Coordinates of C-alpha atoms in Angstrom, one line a residue:
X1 CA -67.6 -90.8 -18.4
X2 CA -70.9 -89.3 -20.6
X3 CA -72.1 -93.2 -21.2
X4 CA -72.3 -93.4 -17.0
X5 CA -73.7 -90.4 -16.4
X6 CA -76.6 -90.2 -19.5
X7 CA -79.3 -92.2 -20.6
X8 CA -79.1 -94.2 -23.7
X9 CA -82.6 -93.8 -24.9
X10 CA -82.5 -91.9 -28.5
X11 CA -83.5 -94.6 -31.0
X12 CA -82.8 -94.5 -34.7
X13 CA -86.7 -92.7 -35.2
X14 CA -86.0 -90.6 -32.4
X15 CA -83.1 -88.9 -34.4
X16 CA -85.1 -88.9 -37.8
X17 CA -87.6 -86.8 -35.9
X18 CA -85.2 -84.7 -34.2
X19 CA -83.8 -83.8 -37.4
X20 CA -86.8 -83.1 -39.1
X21 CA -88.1 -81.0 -36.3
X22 CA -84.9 -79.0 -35.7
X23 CA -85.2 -78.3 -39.9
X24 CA -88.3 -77.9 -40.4
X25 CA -89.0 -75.2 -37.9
X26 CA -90.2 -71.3 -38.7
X27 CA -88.4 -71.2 -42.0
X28 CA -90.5 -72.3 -44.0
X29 CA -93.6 -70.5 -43.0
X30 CA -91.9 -67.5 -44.0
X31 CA -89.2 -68.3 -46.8
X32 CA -91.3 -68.8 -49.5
X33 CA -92.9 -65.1 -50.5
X34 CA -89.2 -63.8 -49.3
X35 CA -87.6 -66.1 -51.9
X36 CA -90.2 -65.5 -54.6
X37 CA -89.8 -61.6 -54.1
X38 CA -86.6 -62.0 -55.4
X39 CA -86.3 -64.0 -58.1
X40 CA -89.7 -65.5 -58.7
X41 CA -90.6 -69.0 -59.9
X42 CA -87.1 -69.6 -59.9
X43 CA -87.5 -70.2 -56.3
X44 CA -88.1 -73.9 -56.9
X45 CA -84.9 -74.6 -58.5
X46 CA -83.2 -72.3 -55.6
X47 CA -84.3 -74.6 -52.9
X48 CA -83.4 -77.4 -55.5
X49 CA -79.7 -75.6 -55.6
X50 CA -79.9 -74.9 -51.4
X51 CA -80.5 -78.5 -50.9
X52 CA -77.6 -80.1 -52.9
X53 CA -75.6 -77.7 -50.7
X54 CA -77.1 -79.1 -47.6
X55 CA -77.0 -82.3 -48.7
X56 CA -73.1 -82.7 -49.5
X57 CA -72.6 -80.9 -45.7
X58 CA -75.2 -83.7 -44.9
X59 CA -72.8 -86.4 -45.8
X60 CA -69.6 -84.7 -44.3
X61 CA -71.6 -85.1 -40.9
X62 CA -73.0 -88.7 -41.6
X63 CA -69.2 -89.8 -41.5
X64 CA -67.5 -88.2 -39.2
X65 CA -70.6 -88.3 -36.8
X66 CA -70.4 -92.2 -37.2
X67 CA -67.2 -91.8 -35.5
X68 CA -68.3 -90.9 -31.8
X69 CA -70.7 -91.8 -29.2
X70 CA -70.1 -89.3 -27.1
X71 CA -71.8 -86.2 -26.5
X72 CA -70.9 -83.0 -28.0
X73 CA -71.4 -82.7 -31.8
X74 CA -69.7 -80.4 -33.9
X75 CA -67.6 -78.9 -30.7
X76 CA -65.9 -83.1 -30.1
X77 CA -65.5 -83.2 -33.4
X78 CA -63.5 -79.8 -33.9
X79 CA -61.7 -81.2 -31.0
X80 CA -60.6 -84.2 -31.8
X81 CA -59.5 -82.4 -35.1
X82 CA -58.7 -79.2 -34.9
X83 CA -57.6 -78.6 -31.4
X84 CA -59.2 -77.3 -27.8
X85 CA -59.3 -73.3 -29.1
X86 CA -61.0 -74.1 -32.4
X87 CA -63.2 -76.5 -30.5
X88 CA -64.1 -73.9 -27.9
X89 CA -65.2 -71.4 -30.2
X90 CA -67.0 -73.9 -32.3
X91 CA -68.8 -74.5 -28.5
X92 CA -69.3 -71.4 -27.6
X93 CA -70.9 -70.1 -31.3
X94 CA -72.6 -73.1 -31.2
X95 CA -74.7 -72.3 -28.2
X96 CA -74.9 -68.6 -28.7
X97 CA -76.9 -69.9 -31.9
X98 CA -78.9 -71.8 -30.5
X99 CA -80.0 -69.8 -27.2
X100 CA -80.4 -66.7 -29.8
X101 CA -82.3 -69.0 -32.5
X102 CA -84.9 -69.9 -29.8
X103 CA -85.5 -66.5 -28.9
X104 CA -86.2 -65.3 -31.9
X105 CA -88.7 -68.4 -32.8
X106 CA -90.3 -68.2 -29.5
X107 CA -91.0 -64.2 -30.0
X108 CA -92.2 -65.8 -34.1
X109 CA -94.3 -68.5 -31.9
X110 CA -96.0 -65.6 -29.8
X111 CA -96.9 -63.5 -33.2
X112 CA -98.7 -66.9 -34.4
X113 CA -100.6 -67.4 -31.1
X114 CA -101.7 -64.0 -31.6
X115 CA -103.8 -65.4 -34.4
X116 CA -106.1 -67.3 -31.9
X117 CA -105.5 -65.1 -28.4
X118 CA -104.6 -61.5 -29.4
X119 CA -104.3 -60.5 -25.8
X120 CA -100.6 -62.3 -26.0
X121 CA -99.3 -59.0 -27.4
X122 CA -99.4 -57.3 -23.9
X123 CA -96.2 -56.9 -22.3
X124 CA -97.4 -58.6 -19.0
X125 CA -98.9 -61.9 -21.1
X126 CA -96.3 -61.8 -23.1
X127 CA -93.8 -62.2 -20.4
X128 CA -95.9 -65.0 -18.9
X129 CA -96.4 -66.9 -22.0
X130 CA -92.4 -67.3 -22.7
X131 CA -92.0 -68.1 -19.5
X132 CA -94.3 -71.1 -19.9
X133 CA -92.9 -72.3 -22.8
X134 CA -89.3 -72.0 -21.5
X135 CA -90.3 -74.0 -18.2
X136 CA -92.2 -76.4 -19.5
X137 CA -89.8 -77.2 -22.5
X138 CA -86.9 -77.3 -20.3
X139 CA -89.1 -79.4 -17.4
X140 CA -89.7 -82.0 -20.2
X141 CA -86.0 -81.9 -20.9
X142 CA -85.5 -82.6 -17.7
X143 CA -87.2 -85.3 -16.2
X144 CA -85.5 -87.4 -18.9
X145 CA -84.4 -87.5 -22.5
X146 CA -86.4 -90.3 -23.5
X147 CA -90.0 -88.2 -22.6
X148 CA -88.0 -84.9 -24.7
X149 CA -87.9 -87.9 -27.1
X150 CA -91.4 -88.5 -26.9
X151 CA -92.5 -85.1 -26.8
X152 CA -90.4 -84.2 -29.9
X153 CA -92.4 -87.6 -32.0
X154 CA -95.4 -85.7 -31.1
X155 CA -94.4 -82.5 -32.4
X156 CA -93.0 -84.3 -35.3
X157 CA -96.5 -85.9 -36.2
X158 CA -98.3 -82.8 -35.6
X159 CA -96.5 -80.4 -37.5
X160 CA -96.3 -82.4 -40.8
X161 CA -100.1 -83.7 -41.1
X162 CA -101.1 -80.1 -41.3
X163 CA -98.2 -79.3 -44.1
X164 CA -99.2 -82.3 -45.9
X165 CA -103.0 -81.7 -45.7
X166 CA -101.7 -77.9 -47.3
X167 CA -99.9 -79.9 -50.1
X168 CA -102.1 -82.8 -51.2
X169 CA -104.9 -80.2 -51.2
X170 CA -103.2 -77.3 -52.6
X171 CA -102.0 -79.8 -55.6
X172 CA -105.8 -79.8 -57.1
X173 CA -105.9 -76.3 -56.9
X174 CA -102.9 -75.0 -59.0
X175 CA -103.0 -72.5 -61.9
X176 CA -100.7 -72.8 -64.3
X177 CA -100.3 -69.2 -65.2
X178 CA -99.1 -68.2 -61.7
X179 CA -95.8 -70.3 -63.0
X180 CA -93.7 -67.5 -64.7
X181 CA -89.9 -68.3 -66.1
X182 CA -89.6 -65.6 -68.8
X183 CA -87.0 -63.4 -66.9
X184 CA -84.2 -65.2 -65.9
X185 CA -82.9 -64.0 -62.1
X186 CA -79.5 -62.2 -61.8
X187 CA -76.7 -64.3 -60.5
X188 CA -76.7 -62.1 -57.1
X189 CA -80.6 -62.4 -56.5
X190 CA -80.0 -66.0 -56.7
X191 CA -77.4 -66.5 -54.6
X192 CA -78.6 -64.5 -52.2
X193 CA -82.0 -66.3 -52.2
X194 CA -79.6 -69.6 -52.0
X195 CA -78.3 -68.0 -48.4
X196 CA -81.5 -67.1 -47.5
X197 CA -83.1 -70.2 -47.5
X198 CA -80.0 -72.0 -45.8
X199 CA -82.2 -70.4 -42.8
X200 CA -84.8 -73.2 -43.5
X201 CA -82.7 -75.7 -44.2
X202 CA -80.0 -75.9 -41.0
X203 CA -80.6 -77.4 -37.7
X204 CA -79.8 -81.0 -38.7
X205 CA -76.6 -80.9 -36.8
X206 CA -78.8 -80.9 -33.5
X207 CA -79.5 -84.3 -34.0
X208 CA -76.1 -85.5 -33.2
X209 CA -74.7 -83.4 -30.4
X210 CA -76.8 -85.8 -27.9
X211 CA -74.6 -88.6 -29.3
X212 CA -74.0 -89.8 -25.4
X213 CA -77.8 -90.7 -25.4
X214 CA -78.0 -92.4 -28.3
X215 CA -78.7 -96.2 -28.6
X216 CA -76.3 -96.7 -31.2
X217 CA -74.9 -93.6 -33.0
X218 CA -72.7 -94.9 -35.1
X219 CA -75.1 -96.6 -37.1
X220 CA -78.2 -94.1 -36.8
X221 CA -76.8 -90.9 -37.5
X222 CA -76.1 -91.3 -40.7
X223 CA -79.3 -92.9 -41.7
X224 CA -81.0 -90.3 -39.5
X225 CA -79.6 -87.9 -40.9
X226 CA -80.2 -88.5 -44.9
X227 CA -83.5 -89.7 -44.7
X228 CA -84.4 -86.6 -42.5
X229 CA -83.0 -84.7 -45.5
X230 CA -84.3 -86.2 -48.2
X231 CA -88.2 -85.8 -46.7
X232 CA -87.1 -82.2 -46.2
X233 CA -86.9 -81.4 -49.6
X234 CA -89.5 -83.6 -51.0
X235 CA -92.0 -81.3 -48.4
X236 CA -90.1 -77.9 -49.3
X237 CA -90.2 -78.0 -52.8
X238 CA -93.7 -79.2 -52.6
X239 CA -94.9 -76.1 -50.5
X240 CA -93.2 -74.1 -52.6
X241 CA -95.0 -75.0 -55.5
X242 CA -98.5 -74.8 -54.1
X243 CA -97.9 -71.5 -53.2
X244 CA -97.1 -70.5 -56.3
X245 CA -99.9 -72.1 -57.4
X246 CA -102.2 -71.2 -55.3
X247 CA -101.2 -67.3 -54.3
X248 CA -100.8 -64.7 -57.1
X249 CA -99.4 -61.7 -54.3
X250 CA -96.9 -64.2 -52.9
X251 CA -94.3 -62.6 -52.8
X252 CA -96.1 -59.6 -50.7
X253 CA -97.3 -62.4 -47.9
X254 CA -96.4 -62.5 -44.5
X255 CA -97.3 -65.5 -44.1
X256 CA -97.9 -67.3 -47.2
X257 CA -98.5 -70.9 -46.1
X258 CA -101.8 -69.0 -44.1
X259 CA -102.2 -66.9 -47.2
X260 CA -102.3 -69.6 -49.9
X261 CA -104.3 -71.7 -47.2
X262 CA -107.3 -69.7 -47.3
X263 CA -107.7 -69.2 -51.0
X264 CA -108.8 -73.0 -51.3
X265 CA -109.5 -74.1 -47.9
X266 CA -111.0 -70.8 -46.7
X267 CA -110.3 -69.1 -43.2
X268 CA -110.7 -72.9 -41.5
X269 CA -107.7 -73.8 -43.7
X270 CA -105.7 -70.7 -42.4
X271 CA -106.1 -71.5 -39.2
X272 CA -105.0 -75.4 -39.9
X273 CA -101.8 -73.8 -41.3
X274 CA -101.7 -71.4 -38.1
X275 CA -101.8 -74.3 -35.9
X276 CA -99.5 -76.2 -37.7
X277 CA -97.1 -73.6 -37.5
X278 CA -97.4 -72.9 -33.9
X279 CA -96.5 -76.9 -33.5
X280 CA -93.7 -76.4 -35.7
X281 CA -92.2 -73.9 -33.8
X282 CA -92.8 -75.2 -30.3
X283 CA -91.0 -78.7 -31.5
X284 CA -88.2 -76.5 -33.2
X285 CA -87.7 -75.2 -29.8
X286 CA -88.1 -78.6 -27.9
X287 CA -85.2 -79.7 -30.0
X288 CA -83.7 -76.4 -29.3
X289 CA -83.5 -77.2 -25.5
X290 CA -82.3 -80.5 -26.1
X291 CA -79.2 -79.5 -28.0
X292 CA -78.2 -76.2 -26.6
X293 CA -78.0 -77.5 -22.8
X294 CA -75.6 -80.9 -24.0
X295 CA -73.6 -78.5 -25.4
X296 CA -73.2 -76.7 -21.8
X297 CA -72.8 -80.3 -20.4
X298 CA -69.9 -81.3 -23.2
X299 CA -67.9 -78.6 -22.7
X300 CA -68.1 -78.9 -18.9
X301 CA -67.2 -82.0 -18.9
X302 CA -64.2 -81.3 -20.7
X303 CA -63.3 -78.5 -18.0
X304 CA -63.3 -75.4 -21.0
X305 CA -66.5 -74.3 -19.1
X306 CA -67.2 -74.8 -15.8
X307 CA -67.3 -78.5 -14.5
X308 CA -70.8 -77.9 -12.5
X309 CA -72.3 -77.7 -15.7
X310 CA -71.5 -81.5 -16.2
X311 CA -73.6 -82.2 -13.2
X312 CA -76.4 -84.7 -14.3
X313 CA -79.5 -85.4 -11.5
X314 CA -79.2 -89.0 -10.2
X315 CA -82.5 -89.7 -10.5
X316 CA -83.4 -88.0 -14.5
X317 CA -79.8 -88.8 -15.7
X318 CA -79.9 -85.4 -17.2
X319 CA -77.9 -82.6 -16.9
X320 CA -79.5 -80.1 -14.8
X321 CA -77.4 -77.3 -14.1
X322 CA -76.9 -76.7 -17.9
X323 CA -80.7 -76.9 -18.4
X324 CA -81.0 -74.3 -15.6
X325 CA -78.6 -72.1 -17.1
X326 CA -79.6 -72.4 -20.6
X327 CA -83.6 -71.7 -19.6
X328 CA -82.5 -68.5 -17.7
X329 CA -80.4 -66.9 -20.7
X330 CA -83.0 -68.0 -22.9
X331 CA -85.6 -66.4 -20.9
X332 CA -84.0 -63.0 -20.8
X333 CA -82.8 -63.3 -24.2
X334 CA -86.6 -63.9 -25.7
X335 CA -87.9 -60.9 -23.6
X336 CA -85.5 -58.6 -24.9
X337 CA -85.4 -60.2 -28.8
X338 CA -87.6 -60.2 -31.6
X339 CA -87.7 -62.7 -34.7
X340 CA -85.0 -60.8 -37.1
X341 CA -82.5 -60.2 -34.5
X342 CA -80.6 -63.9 -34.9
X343 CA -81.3 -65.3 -38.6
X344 CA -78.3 -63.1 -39.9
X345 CA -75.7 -64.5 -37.0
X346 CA -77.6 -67.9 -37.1
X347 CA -76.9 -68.2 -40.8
X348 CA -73.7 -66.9 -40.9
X349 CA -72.5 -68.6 -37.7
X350 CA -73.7 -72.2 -38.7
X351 CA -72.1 -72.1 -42.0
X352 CA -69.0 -71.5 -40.6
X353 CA -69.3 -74.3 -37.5
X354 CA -70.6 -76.7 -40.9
X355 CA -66.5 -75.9 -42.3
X356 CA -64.9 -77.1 -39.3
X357 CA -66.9 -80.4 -39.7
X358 CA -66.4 -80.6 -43.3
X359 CA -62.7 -79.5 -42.8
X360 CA -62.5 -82.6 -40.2
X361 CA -63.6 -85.5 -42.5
X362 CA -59.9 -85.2 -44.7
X363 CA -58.1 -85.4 -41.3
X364 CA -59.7 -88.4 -40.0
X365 CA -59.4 -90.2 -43.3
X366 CA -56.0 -89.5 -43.8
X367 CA -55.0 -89.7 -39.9
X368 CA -53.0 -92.6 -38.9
X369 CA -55.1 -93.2 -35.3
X370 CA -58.5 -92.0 -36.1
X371 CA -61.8 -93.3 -34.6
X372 CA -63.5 -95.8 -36.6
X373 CA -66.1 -94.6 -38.8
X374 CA -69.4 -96.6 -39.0
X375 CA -70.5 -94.9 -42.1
X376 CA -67.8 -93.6 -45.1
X377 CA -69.4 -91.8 -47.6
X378 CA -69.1 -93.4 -51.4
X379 CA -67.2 -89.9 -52.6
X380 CA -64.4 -89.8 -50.3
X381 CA -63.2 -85.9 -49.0
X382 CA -64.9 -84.8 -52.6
X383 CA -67.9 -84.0 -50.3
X384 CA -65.6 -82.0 -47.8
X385 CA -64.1 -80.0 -50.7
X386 CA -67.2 -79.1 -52.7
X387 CA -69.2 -78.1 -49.2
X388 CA -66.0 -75.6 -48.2
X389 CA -66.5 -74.0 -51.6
X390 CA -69.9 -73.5 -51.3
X391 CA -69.6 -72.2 -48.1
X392 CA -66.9 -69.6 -49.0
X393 CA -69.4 -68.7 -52.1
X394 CA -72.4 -67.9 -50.0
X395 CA -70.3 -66.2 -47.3
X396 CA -69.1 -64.1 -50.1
X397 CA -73.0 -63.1 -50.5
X398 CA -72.8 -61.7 -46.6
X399 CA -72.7 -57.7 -45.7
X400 CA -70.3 -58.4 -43.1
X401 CA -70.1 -54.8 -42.5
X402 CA -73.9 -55.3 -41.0
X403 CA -74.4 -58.6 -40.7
X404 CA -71.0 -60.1 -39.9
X405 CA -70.2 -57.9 -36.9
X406 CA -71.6 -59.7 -33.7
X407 CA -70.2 -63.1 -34.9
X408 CA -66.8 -61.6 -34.7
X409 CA -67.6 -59.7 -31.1
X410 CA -68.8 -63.3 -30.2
X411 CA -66.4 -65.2 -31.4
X412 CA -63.8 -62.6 -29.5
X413 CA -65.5 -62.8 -26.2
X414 CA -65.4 -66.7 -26.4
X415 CA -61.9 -66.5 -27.1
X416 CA -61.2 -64.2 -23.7
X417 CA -63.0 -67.0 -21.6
X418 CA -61.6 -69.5 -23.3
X419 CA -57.7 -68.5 -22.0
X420 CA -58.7 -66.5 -19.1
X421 CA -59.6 -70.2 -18.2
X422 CA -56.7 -72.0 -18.8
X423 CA -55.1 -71.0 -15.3
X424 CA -58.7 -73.0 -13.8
X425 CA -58.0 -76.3 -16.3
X426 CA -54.7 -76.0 -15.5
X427 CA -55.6 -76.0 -11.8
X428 CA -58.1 -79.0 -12.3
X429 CA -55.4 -81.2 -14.1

């Protein structure tokens, strides 16, 4: 049913620079001074340590993402798995993440523009600039996924040349000294600077949720999805060290990539880094679009929302009720957020979406009638098992009395639509 109604036109590329954008988004022009405020120049071996955890939940996606073509992501494969209820939540967190997640980096976009037009902080402007970005993003989105393909390649290009002009630059300018490792962190200031830059590393997972639009998913994912990694960390570590290098009072920046920019490329080199954020973000949130409103259309389509939302525009071959929907939450949701509001829930709500994936790759191995994987990882379900423990560790690391709240009042309210529901599938079937 999704192959008729969708567009095939997500190429191998397409997905590595879906990936890249959906990771490499506001994160990282923030992370590095919060990480270095807490355990110093050990931060380089923390986002060492953060991306071996990424990277074995990396591979338990690679497979069992090689098994589908269909759209829907993590919420088909909790399905086919787990069962409709753990799928429907894993749905319904799912987009709450996302619509919440582009709030807050749209609000984080605004504070960046206000670095080149300061009038953007009045209420009135304010309002008119979101709703640009949401309308144009989702307008893009919708006249067809292979321009939101386009569109996201361009974001791609144009948020790494100014990242990589900050690191090839930044390299000459390094001062030893600035490197400190006398004081070896506590275990708790590591860990928690492990779970805090999970924040810059997630978002891969958007890449394969449009799996109906991809020209052959079975085979891309998987490469998309490791290469996409692999330049991730090459870049983060990278940035990480040149602001060391380069900015004694990191960690008291706000925004250290600006920060350590300007000390030796001068104000024209903060406002590079500026711009290269602001094209960070606005791709983040292209990608944001993209994956949010399929998941509106999946779950439509499998009547646990309703089946309008399936509806795709004969002309676009997109599906435009979910992208109406999805722009008017997001809307009201960036008005009335700020940046903060959704990295706790985000964090917290993707790790535990990542364990229903990880938790699916045993089953399909070991079930009978599975669908056929196009990539099988060279270390079995050891992947599975070491990602589920890491999980539980940094979930451990979590003040769910403050931070671990609203995912459980989520998570509830999903669970009341879900069954009062059932009498309208039942209806349908």
């Amino acid at each position: 049913m999704t192959e008729q109604k969708l567009v095939r036109g997500i190429g191998r590329g397409d997905l590595i620079a879906i990936c890249i954008n959906t990771i490499i988004g506001a994160g990282i022009f923030g992370v590095p001074s919060q990480v270095q405020a807490l355990i110093g120049s050990y931060s380089l071996f923390a986002f060492v340590a953060c991306s071996i955890v990424i990277g074995l939940i990396v591979l338990c996606y690679a497979e069992v993402a090689s098994r589908f073509t269909s759209t829907g992501g993590p919420y088909l494969y909790a399905r086919e798995s787990l069962g409709p209820v753990v799928a429907f939540e894993v749905g319904w967190l799912y987009w709450i993440v996302r619509i919440t997640t582009f709030a807050a980096n749209c609000n984080l976009f605004l504070t960046y523009l206000g670095f080149f037009w300061p009038s953007v902080a009045n209420p009135l402007v304010r309002i008119a600039a979101i709703a640009a970005v949401v309308l144009t993003l989702s307008f893009v989105n919708f006249i067809g996924v292979r321009q939101a393909s386009l569109m996201t390649n361009i974001f791609t290009v144009g948020k790494l040349l100014p990242i990589l002009v900050f690191i090839v630059v930044g390299l000459f300018f390094l001062r030893p000294e600035n490197f400190a490792f006398n004081a070896v962190p506590q275990y708790s200031s590591f860990s928690t600077a492990v779970l805090l830059m999970i924040y810059a590393y997630v978002g891969f997972e958007v890449a394969v949720i449009p799996a109906g639009e991809a020209k052959n998913p079975r085979k891309d994912f998987p490469v998309a999805l490791l290469t996409a990694l692999g330049i991730v960390v090459v870049i983060y570590v990278l940035v990480q060290v040149v602001c060391i290098g380069t900015l004694p009072g990191l960690a008291e920046s706000k925004k250290p990539l600006a920060d350590a920019a300007s000390n030796f490329l001068g104000p024209l080199g903060a406002a590079t880094v500026v711009g290269g954020a602001l094209i960070s973000i606005l791709g983040n949130l292209n990608v944001g679009i993209l994956g949010s409103s399929r998941i509106l259309f999946a779950m439509g389509e499998r009547r646990e929302l309703p089946t309008v939302l399936a509806q795709t525009h004969s002309r676009f071959k997109t599906p435009y009720v979910a992208l109406g929907l999805n722009a008017a939450v997001i809307f009201i949701l960036t008005i009335e957020s700020s940046f903060l509001v959704a990295v706790a829930i985000a964090t917290i709500t993707r790790l535990l979406i990542y364990a229903t994936t990880c938790i699916s790759l045993p089953i399909f191995r070991n079930r009978k009638v599975a669908p056929n994987a196009g990539f099988l990882n060279p270390f079995g379900i050891a992947p599975a098992i070491l990602s589920l423990a890491l999980i539980a560790w940094l979930l451990t690391n979590v003040d769910f009395g403050k931070e671990g709240w609203p995912v459980l009042v989520v998570a509830v309210v999903g669970l009341i639509i879900y069954f009062m529901g059932r009498p309208y599938r039942r209806a349908l079937s």
